[in-house]
JSON list of C-alpha atoms in Angstrom, two decimals:
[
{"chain": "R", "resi": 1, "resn": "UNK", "atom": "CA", "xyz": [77.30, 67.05, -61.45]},
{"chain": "R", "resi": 2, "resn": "UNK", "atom": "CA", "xyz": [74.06, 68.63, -60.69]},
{"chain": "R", "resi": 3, "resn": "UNK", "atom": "CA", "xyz": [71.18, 66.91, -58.14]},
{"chain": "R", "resi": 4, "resn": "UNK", "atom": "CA", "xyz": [68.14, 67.88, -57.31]},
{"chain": "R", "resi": 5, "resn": "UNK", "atom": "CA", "xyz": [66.36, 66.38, -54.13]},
{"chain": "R", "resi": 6, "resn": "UNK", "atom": "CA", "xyz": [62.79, 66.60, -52.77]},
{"chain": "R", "resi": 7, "resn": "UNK", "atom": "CA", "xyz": [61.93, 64.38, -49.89]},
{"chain": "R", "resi": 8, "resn": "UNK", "atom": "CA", "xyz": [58.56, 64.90, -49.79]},
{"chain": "R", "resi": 9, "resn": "UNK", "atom": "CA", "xyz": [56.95, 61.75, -51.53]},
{"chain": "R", "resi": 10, "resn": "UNK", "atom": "CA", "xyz": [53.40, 63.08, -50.26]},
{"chain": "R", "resi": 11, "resn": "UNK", "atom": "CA", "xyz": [51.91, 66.27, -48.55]},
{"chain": "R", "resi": 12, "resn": "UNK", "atom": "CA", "xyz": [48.59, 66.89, -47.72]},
{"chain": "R", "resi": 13, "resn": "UNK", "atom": "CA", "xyz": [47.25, 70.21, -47.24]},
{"chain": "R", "resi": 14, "resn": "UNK", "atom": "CA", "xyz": [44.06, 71.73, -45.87]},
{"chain": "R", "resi": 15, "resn": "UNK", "atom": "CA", "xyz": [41.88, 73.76, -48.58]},
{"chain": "R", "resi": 16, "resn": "UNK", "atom": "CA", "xyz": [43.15, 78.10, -48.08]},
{"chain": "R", "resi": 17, "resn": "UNK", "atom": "CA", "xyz": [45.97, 77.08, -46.38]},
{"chain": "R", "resi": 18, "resn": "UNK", "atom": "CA", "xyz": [49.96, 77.50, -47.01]},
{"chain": "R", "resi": 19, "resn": "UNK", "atom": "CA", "xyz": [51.98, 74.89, -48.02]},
{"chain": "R", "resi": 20, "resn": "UNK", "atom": "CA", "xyz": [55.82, 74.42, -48.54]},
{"chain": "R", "resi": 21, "resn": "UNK", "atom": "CA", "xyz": [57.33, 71.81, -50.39]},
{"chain": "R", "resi": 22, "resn": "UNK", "atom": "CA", "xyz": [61.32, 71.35, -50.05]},
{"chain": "R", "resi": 23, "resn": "UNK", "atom": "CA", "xyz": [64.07, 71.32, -52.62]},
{"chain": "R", "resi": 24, "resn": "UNK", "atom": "CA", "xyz": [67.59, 71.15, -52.02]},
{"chain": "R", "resi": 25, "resn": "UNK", "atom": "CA", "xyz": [69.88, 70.77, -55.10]},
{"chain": "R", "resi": 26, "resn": "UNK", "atom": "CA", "xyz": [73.68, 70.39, -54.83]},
{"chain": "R", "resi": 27, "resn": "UNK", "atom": "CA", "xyz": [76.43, 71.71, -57.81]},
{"chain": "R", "resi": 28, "resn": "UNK", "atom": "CA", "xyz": [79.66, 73.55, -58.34]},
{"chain": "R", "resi": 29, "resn": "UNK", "atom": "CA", "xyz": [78.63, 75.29, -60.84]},
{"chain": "R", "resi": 30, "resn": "UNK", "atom": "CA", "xyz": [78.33, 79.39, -59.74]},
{"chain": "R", "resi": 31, "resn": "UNK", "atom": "CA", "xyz": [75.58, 80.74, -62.07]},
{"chain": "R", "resi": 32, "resn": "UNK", "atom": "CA", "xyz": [72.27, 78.40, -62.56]},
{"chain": "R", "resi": 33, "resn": "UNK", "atom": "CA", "xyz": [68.69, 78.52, -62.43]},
{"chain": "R", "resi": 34, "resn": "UNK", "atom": "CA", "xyz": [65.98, 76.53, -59.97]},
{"chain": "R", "resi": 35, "resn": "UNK", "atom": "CA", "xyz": [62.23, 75.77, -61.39]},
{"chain": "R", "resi": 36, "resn": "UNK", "atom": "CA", "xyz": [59.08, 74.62, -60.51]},
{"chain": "R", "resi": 37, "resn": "UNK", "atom": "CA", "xyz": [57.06, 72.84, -62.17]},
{"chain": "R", "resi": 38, "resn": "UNK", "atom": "CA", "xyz": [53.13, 71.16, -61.64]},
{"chain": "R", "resi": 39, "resn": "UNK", "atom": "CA", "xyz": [52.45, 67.72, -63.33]},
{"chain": "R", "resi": 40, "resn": "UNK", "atom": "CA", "xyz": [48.29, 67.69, -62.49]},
{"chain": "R", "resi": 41, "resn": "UNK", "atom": "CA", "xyz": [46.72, 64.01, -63.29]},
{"chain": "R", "resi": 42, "resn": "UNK", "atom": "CA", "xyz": [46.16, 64.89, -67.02]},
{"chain": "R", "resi": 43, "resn": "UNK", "atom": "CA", "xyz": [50.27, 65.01, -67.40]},
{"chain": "R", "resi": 44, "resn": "UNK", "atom": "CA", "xyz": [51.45, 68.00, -68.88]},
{"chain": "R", "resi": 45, "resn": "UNK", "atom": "CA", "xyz": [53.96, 69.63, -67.31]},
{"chain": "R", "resi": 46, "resn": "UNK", "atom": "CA", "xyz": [53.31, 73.31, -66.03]},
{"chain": "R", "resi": 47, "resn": "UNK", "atom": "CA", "xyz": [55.78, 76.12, -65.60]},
{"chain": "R", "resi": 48, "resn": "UNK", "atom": "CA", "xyz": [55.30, 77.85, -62.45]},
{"chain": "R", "resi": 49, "resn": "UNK", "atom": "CA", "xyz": [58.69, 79.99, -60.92]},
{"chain": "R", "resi": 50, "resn": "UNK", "atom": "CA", "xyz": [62.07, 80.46, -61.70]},
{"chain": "R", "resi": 51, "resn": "UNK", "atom": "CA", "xyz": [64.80, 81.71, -59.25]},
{"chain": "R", "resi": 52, "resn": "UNK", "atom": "CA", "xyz": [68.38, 82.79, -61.06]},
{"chain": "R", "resi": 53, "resn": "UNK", "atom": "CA", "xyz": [71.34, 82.26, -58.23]},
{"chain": "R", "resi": 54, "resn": "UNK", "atom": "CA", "xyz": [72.47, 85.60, -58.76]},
{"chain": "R", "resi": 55, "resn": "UNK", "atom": "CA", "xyz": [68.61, 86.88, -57.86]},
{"chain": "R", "resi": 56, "resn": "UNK", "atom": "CA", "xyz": [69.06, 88.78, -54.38]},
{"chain": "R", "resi": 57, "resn": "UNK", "atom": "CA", "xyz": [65.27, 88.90, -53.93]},
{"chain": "R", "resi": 58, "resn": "UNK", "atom": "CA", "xyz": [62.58, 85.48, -53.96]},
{"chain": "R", "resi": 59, "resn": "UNK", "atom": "CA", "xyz": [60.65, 85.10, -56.92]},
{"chain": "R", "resi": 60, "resn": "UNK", "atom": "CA", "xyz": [57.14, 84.89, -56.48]},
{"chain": "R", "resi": 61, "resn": "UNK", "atom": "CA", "xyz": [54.49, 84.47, -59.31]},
{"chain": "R", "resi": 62, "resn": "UNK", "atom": "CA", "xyz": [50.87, 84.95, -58.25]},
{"chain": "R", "resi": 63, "resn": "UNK", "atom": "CA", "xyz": [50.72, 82.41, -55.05]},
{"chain": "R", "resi": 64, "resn": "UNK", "atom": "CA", "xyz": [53.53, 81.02, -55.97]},
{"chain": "R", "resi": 65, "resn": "UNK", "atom": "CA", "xyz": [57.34, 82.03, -54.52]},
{"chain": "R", "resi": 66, "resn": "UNK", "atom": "CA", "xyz": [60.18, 80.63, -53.60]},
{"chain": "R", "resi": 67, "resn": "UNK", "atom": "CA", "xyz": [61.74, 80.71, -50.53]},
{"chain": "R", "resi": 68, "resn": "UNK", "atom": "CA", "xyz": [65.63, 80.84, -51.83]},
{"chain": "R", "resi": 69, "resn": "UNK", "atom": "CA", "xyz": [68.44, 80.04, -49.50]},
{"chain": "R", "resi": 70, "resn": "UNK", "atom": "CA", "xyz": [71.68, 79.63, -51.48]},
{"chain": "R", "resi": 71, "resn": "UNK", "atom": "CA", "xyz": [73.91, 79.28, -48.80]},
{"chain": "R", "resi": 72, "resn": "UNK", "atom": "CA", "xyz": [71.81, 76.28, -47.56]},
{"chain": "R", "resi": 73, "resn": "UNK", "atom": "CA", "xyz": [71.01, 75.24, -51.25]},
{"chain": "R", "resi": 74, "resn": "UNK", "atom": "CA", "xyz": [67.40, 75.44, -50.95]},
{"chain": "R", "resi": 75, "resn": "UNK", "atom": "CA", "xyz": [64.56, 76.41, -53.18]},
{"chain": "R", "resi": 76, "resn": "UNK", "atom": "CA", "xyz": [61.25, 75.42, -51.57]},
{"chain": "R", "resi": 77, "resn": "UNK", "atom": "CA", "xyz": [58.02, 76.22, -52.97]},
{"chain": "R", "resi": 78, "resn": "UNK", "atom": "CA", "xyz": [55.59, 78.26, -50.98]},
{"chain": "R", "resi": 79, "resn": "UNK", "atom": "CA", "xyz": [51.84, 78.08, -52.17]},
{"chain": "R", "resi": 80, "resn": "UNK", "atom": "CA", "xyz": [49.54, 80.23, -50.50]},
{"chain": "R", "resi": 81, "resn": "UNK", "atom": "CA", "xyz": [45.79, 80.02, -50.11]},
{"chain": "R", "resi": 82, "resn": "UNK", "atom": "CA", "xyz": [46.14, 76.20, -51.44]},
{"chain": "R", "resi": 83, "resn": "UNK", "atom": "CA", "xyz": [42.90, 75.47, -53.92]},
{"chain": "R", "resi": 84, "resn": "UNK", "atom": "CA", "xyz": [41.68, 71.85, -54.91]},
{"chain": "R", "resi": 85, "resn": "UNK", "atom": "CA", "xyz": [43.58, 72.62, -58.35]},
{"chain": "R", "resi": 86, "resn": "UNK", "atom": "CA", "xyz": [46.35, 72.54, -56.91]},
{"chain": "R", "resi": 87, "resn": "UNK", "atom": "CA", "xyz": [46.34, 68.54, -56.36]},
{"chain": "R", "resi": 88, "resn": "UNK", "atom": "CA", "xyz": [49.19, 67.62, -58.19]},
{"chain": "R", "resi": 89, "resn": "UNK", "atom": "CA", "xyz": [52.70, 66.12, -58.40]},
{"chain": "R", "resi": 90, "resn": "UNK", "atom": "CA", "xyz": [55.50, 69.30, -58.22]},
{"chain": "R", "resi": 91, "resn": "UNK", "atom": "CA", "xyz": [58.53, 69.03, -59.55]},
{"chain": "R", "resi": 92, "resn": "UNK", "atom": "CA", "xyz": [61.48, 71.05, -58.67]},
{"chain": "R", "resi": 93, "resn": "UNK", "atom": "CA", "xyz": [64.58, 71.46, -61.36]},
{"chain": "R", "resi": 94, "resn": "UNK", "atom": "CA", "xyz": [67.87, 72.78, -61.83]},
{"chain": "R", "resi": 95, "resn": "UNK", "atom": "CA", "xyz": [69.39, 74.59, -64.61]},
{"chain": "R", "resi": 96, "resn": "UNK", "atom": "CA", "xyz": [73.13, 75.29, -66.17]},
{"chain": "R", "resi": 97, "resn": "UNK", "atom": "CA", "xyz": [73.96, 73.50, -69.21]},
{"chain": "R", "resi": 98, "resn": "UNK", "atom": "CA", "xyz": [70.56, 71.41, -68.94]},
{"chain": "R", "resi": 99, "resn": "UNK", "atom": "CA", "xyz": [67.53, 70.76, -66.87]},
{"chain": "R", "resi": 100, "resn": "UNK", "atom": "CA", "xyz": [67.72, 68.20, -64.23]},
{"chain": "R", "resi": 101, "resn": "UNK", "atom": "CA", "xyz": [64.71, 67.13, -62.52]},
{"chain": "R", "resi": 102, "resn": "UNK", "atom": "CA", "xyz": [63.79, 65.84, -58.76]},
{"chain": "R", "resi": 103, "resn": "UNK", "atom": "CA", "xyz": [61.46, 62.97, -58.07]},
{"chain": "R", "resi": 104, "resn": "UNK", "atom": "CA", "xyz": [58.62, 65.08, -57.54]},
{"chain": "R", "resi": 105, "resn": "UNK", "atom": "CA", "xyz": [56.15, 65.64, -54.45]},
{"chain": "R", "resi": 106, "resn": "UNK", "atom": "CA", "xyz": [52.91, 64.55, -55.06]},
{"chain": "R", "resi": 107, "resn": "UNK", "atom": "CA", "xyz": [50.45, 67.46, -53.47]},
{"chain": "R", "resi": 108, "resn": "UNK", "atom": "CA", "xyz": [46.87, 66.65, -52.47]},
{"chain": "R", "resi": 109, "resn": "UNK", "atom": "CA", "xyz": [44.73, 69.19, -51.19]},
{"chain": "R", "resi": 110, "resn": "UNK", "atom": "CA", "xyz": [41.51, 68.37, -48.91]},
{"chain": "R", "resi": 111, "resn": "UNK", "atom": "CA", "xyz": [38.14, 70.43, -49.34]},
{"chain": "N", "resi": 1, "resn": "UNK", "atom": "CA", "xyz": [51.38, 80.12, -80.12]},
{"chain": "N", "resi": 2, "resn": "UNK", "atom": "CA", "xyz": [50.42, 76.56, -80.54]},
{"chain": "N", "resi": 3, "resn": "UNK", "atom": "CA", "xyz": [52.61, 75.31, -77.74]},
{"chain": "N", "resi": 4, "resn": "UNK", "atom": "CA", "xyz": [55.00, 72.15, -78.27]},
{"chain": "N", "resi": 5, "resn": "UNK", "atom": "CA", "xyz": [53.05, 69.20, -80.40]},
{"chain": "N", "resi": 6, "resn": "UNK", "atom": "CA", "xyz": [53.74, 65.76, -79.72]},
{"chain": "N", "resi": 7, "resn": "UNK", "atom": "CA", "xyz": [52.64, 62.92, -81.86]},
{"chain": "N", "resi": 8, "resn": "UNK", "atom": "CA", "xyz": [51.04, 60.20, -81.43]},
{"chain": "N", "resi": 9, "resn": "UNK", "atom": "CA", "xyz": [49.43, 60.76, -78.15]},
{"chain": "N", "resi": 10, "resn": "UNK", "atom": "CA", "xyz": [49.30, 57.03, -77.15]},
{"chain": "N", "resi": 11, "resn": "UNK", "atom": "CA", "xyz": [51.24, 54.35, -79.01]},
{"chain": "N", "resi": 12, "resn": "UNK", "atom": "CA", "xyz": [51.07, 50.77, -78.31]},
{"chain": "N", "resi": 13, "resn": "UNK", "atom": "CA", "xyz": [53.52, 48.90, -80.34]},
{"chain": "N", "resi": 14, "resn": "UNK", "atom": "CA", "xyz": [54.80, 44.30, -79.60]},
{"chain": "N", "resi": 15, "resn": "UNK", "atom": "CA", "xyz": [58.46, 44.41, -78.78]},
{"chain": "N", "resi": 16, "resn": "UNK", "atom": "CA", "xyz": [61.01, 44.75, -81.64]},
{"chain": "N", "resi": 17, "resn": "UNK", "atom": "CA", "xyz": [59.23, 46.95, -83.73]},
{"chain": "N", "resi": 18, "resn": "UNK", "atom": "CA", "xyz": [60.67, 50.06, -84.70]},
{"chain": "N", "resi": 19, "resn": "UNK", "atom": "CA", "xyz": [58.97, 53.37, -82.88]},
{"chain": "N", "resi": 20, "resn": "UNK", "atom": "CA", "xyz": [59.28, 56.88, -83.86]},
{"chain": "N", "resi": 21, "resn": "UNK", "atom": "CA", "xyz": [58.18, 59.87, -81.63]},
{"chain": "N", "resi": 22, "resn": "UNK", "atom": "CA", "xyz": [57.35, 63.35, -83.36]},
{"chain": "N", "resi": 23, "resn": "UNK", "atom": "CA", "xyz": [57.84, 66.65, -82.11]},
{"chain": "N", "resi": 24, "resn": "UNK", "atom": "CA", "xyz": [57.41, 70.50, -83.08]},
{"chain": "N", "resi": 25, "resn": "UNK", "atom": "CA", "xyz": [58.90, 72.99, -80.73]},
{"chain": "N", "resi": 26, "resn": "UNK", "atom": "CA", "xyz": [57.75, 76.06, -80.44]},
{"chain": "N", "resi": 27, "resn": "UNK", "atom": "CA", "xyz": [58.74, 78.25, -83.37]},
{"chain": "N", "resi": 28, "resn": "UNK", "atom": "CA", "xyz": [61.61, 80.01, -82.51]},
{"chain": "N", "resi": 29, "resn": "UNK", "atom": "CA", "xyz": [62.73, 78.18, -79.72]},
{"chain": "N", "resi": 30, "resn": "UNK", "atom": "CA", "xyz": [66.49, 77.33, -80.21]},
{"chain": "N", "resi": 31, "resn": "UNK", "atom": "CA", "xyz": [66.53, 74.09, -77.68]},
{"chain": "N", "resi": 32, "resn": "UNK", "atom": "CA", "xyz": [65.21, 71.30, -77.98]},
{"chain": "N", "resi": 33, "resn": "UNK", "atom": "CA", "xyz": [64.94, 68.65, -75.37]},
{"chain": "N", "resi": 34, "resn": "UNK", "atom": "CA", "xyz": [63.61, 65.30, -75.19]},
{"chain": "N", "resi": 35, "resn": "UNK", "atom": "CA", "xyz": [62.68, 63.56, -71.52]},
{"chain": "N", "resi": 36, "resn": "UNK", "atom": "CA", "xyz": [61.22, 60.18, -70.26]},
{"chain": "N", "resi": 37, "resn": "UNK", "atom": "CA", "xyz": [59.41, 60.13, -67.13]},
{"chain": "N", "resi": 38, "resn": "UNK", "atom": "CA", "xyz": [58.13, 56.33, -65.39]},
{"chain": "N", "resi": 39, "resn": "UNK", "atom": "CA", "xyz": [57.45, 55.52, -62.02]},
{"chain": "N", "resi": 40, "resn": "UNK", "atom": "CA", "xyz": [60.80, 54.38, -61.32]},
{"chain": "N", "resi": 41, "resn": "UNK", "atom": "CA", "xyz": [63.09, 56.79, -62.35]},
{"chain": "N", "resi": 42, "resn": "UNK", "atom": "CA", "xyz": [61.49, 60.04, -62.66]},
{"chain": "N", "resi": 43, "resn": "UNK", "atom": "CA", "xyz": [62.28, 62.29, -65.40]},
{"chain": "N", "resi": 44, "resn": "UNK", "atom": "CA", "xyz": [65.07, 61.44, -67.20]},
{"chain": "N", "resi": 45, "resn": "UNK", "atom": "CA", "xyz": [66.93, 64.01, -69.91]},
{"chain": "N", "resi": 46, "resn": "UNK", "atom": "CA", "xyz": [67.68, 61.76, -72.49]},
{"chain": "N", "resi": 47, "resn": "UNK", "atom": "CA", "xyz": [69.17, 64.19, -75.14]},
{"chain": "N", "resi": 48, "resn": "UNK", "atom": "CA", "xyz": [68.91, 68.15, -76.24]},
{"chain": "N", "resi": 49, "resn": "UNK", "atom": "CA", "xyz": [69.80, 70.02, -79.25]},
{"chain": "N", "resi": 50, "resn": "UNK", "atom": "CA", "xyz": [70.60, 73.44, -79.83]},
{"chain": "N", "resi": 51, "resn": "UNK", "atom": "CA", "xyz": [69.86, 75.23, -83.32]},
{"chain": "N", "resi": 52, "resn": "UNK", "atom": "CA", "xyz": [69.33, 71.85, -84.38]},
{"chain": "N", "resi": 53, "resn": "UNK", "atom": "CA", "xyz": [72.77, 70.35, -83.24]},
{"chain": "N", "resi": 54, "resn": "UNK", "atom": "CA", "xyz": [72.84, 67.54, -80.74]},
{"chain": "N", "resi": 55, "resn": "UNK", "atom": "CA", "xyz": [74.84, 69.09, -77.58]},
{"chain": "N", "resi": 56, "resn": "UNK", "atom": "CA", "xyz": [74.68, 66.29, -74.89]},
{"chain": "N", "resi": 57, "resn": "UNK", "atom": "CA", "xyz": [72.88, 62.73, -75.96]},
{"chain": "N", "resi": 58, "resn": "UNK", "atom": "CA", "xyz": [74.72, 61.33, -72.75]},
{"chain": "N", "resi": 59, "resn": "UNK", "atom": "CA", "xyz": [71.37, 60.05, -71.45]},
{"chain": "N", "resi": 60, "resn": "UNK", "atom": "CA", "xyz": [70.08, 57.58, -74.13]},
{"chain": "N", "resi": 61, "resn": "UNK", "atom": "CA", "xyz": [69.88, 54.57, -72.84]},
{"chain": "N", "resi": 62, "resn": "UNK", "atom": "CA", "xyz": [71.58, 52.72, -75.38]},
{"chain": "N", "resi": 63, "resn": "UNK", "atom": "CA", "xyz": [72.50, 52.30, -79.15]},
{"chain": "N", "resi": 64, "resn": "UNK", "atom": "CA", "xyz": [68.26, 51.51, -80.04]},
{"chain": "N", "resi": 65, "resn": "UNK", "atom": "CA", "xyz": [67.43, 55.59, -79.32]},
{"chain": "N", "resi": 66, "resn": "UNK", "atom": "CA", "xyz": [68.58, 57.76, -81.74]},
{"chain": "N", "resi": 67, "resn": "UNK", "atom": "CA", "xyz": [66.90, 61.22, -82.17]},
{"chain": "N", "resi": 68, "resn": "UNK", "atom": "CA", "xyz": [67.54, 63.84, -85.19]},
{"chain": "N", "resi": 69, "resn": "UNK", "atom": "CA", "xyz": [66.33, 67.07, -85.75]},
{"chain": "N", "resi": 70, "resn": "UNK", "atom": "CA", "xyz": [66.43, 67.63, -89.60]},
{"chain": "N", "resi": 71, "resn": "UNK", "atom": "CA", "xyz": [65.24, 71.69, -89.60]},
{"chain": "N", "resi": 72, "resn": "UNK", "atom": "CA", "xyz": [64.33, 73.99, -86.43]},
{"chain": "N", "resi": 73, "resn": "UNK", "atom": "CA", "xyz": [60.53, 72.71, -86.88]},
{"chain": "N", "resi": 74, "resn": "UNK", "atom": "CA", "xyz": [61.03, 68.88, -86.51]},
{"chain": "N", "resi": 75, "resn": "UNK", "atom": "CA", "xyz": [62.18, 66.48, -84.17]},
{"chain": "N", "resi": 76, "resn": "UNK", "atom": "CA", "xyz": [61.99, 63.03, -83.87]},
{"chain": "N", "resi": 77, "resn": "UNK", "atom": "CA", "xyz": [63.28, 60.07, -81.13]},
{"chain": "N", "resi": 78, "resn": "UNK", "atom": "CA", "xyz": [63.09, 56.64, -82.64]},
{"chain": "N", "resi": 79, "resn": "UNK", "atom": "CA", "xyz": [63.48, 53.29, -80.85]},
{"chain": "N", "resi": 80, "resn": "UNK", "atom": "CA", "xyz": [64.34, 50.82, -82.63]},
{"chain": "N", "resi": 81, "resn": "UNK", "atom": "CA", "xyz": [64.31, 47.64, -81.92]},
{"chain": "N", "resi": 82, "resn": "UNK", "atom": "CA", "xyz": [61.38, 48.49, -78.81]},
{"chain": "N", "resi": 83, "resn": "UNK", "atom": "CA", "xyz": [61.56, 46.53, -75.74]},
{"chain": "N", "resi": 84, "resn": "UNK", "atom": "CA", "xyz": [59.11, 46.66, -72.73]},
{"chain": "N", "resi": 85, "resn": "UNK", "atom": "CA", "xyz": [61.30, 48.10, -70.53]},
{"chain": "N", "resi": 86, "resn": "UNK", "atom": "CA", "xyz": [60.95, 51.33, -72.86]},
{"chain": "N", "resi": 87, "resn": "UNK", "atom": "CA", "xyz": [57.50, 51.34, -72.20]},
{"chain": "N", "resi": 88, "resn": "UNK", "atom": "CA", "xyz": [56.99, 55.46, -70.81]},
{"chain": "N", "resi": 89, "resn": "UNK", "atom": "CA", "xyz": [56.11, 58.89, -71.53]},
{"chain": "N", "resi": 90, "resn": "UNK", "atom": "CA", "xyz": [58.32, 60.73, -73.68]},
{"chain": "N", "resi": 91, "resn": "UNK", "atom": "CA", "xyz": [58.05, 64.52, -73.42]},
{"chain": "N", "resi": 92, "resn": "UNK", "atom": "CA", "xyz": [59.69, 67.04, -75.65]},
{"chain": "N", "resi": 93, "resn": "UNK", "atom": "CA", "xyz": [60.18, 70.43, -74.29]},
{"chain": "N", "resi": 94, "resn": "UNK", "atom": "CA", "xyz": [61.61, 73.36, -76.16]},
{"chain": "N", "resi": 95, "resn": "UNK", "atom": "CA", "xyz": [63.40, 76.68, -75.20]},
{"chain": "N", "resi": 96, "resn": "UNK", "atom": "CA", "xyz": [64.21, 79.96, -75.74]},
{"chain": "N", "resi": 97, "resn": "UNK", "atom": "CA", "xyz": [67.31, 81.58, -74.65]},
{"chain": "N", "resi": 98, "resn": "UNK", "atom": "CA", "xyz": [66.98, 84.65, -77.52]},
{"chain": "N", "resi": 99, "resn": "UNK", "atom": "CA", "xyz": [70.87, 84.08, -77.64]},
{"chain": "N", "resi": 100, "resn": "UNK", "atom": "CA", "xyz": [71.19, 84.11, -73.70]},
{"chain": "N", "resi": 101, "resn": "UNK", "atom": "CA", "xyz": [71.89, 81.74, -71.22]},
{"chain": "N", "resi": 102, "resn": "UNK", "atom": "CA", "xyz": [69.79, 78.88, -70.96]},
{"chain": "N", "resi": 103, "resn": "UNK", "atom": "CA", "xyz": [69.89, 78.16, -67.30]},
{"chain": "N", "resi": 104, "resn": "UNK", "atom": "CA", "xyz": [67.41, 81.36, -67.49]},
{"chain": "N", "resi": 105, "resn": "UNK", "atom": "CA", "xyz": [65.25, 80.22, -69.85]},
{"chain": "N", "resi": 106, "resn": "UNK", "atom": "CA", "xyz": [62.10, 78.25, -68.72]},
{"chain": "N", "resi": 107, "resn": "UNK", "atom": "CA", "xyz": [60.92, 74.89, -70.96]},
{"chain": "N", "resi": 108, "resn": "UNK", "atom": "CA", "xyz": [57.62, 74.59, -72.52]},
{"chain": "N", "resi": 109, "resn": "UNK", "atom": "CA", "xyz": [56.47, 70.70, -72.57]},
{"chain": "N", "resi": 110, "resn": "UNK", "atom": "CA", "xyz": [54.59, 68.89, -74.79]},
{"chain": "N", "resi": 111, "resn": "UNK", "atom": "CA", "xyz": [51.77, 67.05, -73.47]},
{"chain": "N", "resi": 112, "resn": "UNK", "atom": "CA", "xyz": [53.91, 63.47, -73.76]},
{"chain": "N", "resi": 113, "resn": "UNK", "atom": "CA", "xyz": [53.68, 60.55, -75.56]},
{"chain": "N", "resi": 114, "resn": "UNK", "atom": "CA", "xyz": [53.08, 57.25, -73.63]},
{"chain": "N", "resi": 115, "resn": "UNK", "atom": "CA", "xyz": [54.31, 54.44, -74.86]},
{"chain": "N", "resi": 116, "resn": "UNK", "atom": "CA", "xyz": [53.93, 51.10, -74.04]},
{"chain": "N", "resi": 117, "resn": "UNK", "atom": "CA", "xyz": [55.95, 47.94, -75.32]},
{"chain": "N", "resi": 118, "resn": "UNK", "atom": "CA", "xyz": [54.31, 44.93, -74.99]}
]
């Protein structure tokens, strides 16, 4: 079975500044993919990064990447230059026959 | 491209009547999924088709959620009888794989349907 775990309930982060929120995921399965995606207030859910496991390099998608570490099973989000837009809950997923989803961090950045 | 539609937006329904959830995926998308997110339990993956074909309804809760999808255009999840404890927001998402893997393969969401039972 897959499982997807973020243990960040809450994160604040300071307006221009980095921020990394943590995934971890766990399953036997070889080949599988790891997403993020942003749920703002309004509720839609946003597609921001994939990362294949076969992918040697991190993805990274405007000031988005991830910071992949197989052999630790991590897939933490990086977002640079945080802006007030970017207040919102972040979900981080795993992908093989499905998509399984964590509980979500809930991001608030301060002006 | 129109993105996925969901239908109604909001629907407020008394417990025991029937409910029924509409969806268009994207067109030419070959999954389909259907999720329901509360508080308490995150997102959950209730069921997923592929070409139209039900592949894994392992998460519906129980014998009131069925779902169909009749053509690749249409999808619906129906509760029926509803109970309060249903009360969340359904999101369809849709894929496409282009005949590839779909661990690859990023979903598109609908913007939800929240429901509430009372």
């Amino acid at each position: 079975a897959q499982k997807i775990t973020q243990t960040q309930p809450g994160m604040f982060v300071q307006e221009k500044e980095a921020v990394t929120l943590d995934c971890t995921y766990d399953t036997s399965d070889q080949s599988y993919g790891l997403f993020w995606y942003k749920q703002p207030s309004s509720g839609e859910m946003i597609f921001l990064i994939y990362q294949g496991s076969y992918d040697e390099q991190n993805a990274t998608e405007g000031r988005y990447s991830l910071n992949f570490q197989k052999a630790r099973k991590s897939a933490n989000l990086v977002i640079s230059a945080s802006q007030l837009g970017d207040s919102a809950m972040y979900f981080c997923a795993i992908s093989r026959r499905n998509l399984i989803f964590g509980k979500g961090t809930k991001l608030s950045v301060k002006p | 491209d129109a993105g996925v539609i969901q239908s109604p937006r909001h629907e407020v329904t008394e417990m025991g009547q029937e409910v029924t959830l509409r969806c268009k995926p994207i067109s030419g998308h070959d999954y389909l999924f259907w999720y329901r997110q509360t508080m308490m339990r995150g997102l959950e993956l209730l069921i997923y088709f592929n070409n139209n074909v039900p592949i894994d309804d392992s998460g519906m809760p129980e014998d009131r959620f069925s779902a169909k999808m009749p053509n690749a255009s249409f999808s619906t999840l129906k509760i029926q009888p509803s109970e309060p404890r249903d009360s969340a927001v359904y999101f369809c998402a849709s894929s496409s794989t282009g005949g590839g893997l779909l661990y690859n393969s990023p979903l598109h969401f609908g913007n939800g349907t929240r429901l509430t039972v009372t």
